[in-house]
Short mmCIF file of C-alpha atoms in Angstrom, two decimals:
data_model
loop_
_atom_site.label_atom_id
_atom_site.label_comp_id
_atom_site.label_asym_id
_atom_site.label_seq_id
_atom_site.Cartn_x
_atom_site.Cartn_y
_atom_site.Cartn_z
CA MET B 19 0.00 0.00 0.00
CA LEU B 20 1.24 3.46 -0.87
CA ALA B 21 0.51 6.07 1.77
CA VAL B 22 0.43 9.57 0.30
CA ASP B 23 -0.58 13.10 1.12
CA ASP B 24 -3.65 13.63 -1.11
CA ALA B 25 -4.47 10.15 -2.35
CA GLY B 26 -7.08 11.47 -4.78
CA ARG B 27 -4.42 13.54 -6.54
CA ALA B 28 -2.02 10.56 -6.44
CA ILE B 29 -4.59 8.31 -8.11
CA ASP B 30 -5.05 10.95 -10.81
CA PHE B 31 -1.26 11.06 -11.29
CA TYR B 32 -1.03 7.25 -11.57
CA ARG B 33 -3.90 7.30 -14.07
CA GLN B 34 -2.17 9.90 -16.26
CA ALA B 35 1.40 8.62 -15.85
CA PHE B 36 0.91 4.84 -15.76
CA GLY B 37 -2.50 4.34 -17.34
CA ALA B 38 -3.84 3.13 -13.99
CA VAL B 39 -7.48 2.12 -13.64
CA GLU B 40 -9.19 2.78 -10.32
CA VAL B 41 -10.75 -0.46 -9.09
CA SER B 42 -12.21 0.73 -5.80
CA ARG B 43 -12.20 3.63 -3.34
CA ILE B 44 -13.42 4.03 0.23
CA GLU B 45 -13.46 7.56 1.64
CA THR B 46 -13.86 8.88 5.16
CA GLU B 47 -16.64 11.33 6.06
CA GLU B 48 -13.99 14.07 5.72
CA GLY B 49 -13.27 13.01 2.13
CA LYS B 50 -9.88 11.40 2.75
CA VAL B 51 -9.12 8.15 0.93
CA ALA B 52 -9.09 5.41 3.56
CA HIS B 53 -8.43 2.72 0.95
CA ALA B 54 -8.29 2.64 -2.82
CA GLU B 55 -7.08 0.07 -5.28
CA ILE B 56 -5.65 0.80 -8.71
CA LYS B 57 -4.60 -1.56 -11.48
CA VAL B 58 -1.63 -0.95 -13.79
CA GLY B 59 -1.45 -3.76 -16.31
CA ASP B 60 -1.61 -6.90 -14.16
CA ALA B 61 -0.36 -5.13 -11.02
CA ARG B 62 -2.76 -4.11 -8.29
CA ILE B 63 -1.63 -1.36 -5.93
CA MET B 64 -3.41 -0.03 -2.87
CA VAL B 65 -3.31 3.71 -2.20
CA ALA B 66 -4.47 5.66 0.86
CA ASP B 67 -4.12 9.03 2.46
CA GLU B 68 -1.72 9.36 5.36
CA PHE B 69 -3.36 8.70 8.75
CA SER B 70 -1.53 9.42 12.00
CA GLY B 71 -0.88 6.24 13.95
CA HIS B 72 -1.67 4.03 10.96
CA ASN B 73 0.60 4.89 8.02
CA HIS B 74 3.12 7.52 6.99
CA ALA B 75 3.58 9.09 3.57
CA ALA B 76 7.05 8.87 2.03
CA LYS B 77 7.38 12.67 1.96
CA SER B 78 6.52 12.88 5.68
CA LEU B 79 9.39 10.50 6.36
CA GLY B 80 11.82 12.40 4.13
CA GLY B 81 11.85 9.72 1.41
CA THR B 82 11.42 6.01 0.99
CA PRO B 83 13.74 3.00 1.10
CA VAL B 84 11.31 1.13 -1.17
CA ILE B 85 11.60 0.95 -4.96
CA ILE B 86 8.59 -0.32 -6.89
CA TYR B 87 9.56 -2.27 -10.04
CA LEU B 88 6.69 -1.86 -12.49
CA TYR B 89 6.46 -3.63 -15.84
CA VAL B 90 4.66 -1.65 -18.53
CA GLU B 91 4.25 -2.12 -22.27
CA ASN B 92 6.55 0.80 -23.18
CA ALA B 93 8.95 2.11 -20.52
CA ASP B 94 10.03 5.10 -22.62
CA ASP B 95 6.47 6.37 -23.13
CA THR B 96 5.48 5.69 -19.53
CA VAL B 97 8.49 7.51 -18.04
CA GLN B 98 7.92 10.41 -20.42
CA ALA B 99 4.25 10.62 -19.36
CA ALA B 100 5.20 10.43 -15.67
CA VAL B 101 7.74 13.26 -16.00
CA LYS B 102 5.18 15.34 -17.91
CA GLU B 103 2.77 14.83 -14.98
CA GLY B 104 5.35 15.93 -12.39
CA ALA B 105 7.64 12.96 -11.66
CA ILE B 106 11.39 13.49 -11.39
CA SER B 107 13.64 11.43 -13.65
CA LEU B 108 16.29 9.76 -11.49
CA ARG B 109 17.78 7.59 -14.25
CA PRO B 110 17.02 7.70 -17.98
CA VAL B 111 15.43 4.73 -19.67
CA GLN B 112 18.17 2.38 -20.89
CA ASP B 113 18.58 -1.21 -22.02
CA GLN B 114 19.85 -3.42 -19.20
CA PRO B 115 21.92 -6.63 -19.46
CA HIS B 116 19.20 -8.65 -17.71
CA GLY B 117 16.82 -8.09 -20.65
CA ASP B 118 14.74 -5.13 -19.49
CA ARG B 119 14.59 -1.53 -20.67
CA VAL B 120 14.37 0.48 -17.44
CA GLY B 121 14.09 4.05 -16.22
CA LYS B 122 13.88 5.30 -12.64
CA ILE B 123 11.56 8.07 -11.43
CA GLU B 124 10.32 9.61 -8.21
CA ASP B 125 6.63 10.41 -8.28
CA PRO B 126 5.32 13.72 -6.85
CA PHE B 127 4.44 11.89 -3.62
CA GLY B 128 7.95 10.63 -2.84
CA HIS B 129 7.65 7.05 -4.10
CA VAL B 130 10.42 5.69 -6.34
CA TRP B 131 9.60 3.54 -9.35
CA MET B 132 11.73 1.48 -11.72
CA VAL B 133 9.61 1.49 -14.88
CA ALA B 134 10.52 -1.45 -17.12
CA SER B 135 9.65 -3.19 -20.37
CA ARG B 136 11.02 -6.53 -21.54
CA LEU B 137 13.40 -6.24 -24.49
CA ASP B 138 12.74 -9.80 -25.60
CA GLU B 139 9.28 -11.03 -24.67
CA GLY B 140 10.48 -14.59 -25.28
CA ASN B 141 12.32 -14.46 -21.94
CA GLU B 142 10.43 -15.06 -18.74
CA ARG B 143 10.46 -12.37 -16.04
#
């Protein structure tokens, strides 16, 4: 689960940057997202607003030690879309010896993503 400050805005970012589809959302009476689920390709990711005593957003903690490795159909296009929507490019998209084409970004909410596509779909992930 990704804890963020302004989960509604984060879901919109993931929709624009990664082509995410919102599967479900539960909001508090105050309008905060208590739980949401998005789908990016085959990956399902939970997203929620930060709640004191329950979870902490990456930006509240000064960063994150976690890197999310996300397979997409086209890493170049996805990273470009994410940067256009406000992500920071940490490493340009490049072919890697293990058979992936990978770029590294930090989203506007402090989460770090390795965005990858397989170079040769004949190889298993």
